Short mmCIF file of C-alpha atoms in Angstrom, two decimals:
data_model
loop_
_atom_site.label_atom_id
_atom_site.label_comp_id
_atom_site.label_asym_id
_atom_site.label_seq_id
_atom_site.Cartn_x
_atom_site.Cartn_y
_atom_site.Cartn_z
CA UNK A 205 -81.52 98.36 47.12
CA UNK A 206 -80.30 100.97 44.64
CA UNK A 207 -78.48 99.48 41.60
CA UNK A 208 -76.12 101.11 39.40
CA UNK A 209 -74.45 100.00 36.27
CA UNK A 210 -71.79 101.74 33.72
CA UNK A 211 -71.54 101.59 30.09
CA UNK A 212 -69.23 102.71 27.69
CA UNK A 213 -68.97 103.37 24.28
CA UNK A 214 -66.75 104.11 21.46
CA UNK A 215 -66.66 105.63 18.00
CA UNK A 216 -64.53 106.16 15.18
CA UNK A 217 -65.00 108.01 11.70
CA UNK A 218 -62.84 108.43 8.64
CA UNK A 219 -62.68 112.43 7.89
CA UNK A 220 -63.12 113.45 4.65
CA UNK A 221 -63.08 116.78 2.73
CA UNK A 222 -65.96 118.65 2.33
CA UNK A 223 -68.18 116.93 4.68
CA UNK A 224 -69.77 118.61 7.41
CA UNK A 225 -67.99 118.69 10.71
CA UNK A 226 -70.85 118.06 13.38
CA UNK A 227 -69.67 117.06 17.05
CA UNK A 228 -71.51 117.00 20.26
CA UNK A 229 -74.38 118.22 18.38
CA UNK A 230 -71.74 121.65 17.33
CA UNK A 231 -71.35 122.79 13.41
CA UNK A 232 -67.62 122.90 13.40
CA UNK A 233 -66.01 124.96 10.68
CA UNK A 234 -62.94 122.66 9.45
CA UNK A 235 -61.80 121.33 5.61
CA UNK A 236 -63.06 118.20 6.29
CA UNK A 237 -66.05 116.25 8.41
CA UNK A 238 -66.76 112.93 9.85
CA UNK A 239 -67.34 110.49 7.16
CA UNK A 240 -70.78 108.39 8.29
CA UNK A 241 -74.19 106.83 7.30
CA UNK A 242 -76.05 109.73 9.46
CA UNK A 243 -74.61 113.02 10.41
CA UNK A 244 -71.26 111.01 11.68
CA UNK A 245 -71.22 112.70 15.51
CA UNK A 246 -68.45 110.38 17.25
CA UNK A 247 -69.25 111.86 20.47
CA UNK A 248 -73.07 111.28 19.98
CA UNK A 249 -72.92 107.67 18.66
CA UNK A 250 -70.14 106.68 21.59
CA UNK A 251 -72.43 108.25 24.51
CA UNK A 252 -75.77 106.06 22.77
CA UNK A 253 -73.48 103.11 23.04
CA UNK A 254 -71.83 103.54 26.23
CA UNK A 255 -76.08 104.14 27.22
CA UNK A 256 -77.25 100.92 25.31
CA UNK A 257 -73.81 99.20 27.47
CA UNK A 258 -75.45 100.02 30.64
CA UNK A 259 -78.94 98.72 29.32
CA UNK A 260 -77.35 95.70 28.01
CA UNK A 261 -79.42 96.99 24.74
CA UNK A 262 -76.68 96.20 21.92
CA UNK A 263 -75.36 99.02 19.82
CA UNK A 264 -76.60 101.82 17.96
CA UNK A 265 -75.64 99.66 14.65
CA UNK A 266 -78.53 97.03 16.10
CA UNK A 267 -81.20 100.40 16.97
CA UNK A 268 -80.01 101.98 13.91
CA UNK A 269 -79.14 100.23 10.54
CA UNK A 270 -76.66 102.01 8.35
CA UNK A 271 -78.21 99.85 6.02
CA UNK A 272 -81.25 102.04 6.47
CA UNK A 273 -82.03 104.45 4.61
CA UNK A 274 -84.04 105.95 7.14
CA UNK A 275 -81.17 106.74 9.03
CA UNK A 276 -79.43 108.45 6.23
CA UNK A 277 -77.89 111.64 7.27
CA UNK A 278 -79.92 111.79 10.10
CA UNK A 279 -79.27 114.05 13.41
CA UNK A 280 -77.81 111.94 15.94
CA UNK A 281 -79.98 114.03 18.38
CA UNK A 282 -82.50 111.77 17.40
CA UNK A 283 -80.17 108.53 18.61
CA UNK A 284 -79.41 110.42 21.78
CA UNK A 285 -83.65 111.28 21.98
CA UNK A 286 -84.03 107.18 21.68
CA UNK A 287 -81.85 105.89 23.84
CA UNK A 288 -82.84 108.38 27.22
CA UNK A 289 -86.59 106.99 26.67
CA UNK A 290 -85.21 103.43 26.67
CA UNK A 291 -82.99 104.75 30.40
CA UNK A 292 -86.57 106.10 31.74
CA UNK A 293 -88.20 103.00 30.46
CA UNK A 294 -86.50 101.31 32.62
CA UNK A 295 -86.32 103.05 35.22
CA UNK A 296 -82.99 104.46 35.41
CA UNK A 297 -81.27 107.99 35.24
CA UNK A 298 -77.99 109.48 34.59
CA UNK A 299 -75.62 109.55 37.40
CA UNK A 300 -72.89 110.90 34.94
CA UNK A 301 -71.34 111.13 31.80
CA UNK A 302 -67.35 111.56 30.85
CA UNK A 303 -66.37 111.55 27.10
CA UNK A 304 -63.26 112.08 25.25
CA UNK A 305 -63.07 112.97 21.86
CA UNK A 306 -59.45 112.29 19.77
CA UNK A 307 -58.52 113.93 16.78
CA UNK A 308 -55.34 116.46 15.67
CA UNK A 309 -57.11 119.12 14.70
CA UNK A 310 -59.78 121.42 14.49
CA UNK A 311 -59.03 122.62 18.30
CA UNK A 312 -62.47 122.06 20.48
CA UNK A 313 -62.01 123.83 23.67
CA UNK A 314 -63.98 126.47 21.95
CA UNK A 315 -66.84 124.41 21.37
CA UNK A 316 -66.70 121.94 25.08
CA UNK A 317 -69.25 124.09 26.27
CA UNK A 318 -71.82 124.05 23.60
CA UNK A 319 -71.62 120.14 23.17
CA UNK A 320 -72.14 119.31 27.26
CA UNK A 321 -75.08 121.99 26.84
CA UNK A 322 -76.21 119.85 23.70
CA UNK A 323 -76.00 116.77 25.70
CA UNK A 324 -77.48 118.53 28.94
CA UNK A 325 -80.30 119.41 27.09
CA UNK A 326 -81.11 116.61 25.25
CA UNK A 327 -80.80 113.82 28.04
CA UNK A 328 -82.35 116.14 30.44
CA UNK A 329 -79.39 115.75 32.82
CA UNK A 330 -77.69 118.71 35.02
CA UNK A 331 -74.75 120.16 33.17
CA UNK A 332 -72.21 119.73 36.08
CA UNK A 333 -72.98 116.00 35.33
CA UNK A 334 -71.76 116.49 31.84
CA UNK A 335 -67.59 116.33 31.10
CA UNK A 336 -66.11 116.46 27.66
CA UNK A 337 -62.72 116.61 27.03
CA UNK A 338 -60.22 116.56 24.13
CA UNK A 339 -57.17 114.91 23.36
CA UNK A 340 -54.69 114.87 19.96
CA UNK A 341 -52.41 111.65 19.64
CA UNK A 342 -49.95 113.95 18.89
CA UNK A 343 -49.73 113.23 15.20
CA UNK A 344 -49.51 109.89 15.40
CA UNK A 345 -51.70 107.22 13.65
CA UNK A 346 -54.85 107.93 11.62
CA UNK A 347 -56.28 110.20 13.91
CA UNK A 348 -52.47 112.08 14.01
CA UNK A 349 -52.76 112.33 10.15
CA UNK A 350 -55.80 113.81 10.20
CA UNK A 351 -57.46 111.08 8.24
CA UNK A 352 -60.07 110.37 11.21
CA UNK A 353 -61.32 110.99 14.60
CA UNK A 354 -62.59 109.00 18.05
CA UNK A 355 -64.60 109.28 20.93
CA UNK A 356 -64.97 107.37 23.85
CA UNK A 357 -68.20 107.94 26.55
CA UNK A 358 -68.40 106.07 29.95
CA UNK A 359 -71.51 106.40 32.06
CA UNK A 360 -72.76 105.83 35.32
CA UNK A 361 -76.69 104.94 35.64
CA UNK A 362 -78.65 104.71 38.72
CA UNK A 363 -82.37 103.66 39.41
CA UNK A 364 -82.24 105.74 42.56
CA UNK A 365 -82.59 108.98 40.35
CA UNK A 366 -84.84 111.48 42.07
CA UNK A 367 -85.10 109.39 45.37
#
């Protein structure tokens, strides 16, 4: 009998000036970047947790410390990387994927593509299996002011993948 199982995941950043603004894997050129222990991808970090969710693995705070220093500044690919071994470990695969990210401004639509490639790629999962979207609060809150940003990732695994 096939069994499935979703997970979700969040993230939230403070923005900051003059940090680099990295999301879905995407250099985005804005005044200020996503304040964070590695490379501070929202829409990374919430897709590893909404992965470890469906695993009933933890967090990524539990696989990786931002008391680390290891982890300093790292490339979120490499959380991404960590957490589809630990799906195939287990014998599961990626039904799909449907993130939202949440902040005012930079606009992303230019970008949407790129970061489902990104996440295509690096899970080895078909693109149409991929959605990203984006959403303001319209100027409300933190987010509204421009102080931070969000994401939010739901997924759908499946140990019938390839049957």
């Amino acid at each position: 009998s096939m069994q499935n199982r979703i997970g979700y995941g969040i993230d939230v950043h403070q923005l900051e000036i003059g940090t680099p603004l990295i999301i879905g894997g995407v250099p985005i050129s804005y005044s200020k970047g996503s304040k964070g222990h590695s490379d501070g991808d929202v829409l990374f970090h919430a897709i590893v947790d909404a992965i470890l969710g469906s695993l009933a693995l933890g967090d990524i705070g539990q696989h990786f410390p931002s008391d680390n220093v290891r982890w300093k500044d790292a490339e979120s690919t490499i959380f991404l990387e960590h957490v589809s071994t630990l799906l195939a470990e287990k014998g599961f695969g990626i039904e799909n994927i449907d993130a939202t990210i949440i902040l005012q401004n930079p606009k992303l639509t230019p970008h949407i593509l790129q970061m489902r490639k990104n996440i295509s790629e690096i899970l080895s999962v078909d693109l149409d299996k991929i959605s990203v979207k984006a959403t303001t609060t319209d100027r409300m809150g933190f987010i509204g002011k421009c102080e931070g940003i969000a994401a939010t990732a739901v997924i759908l695994i499946s140990d019938n993948i390839g049957n």
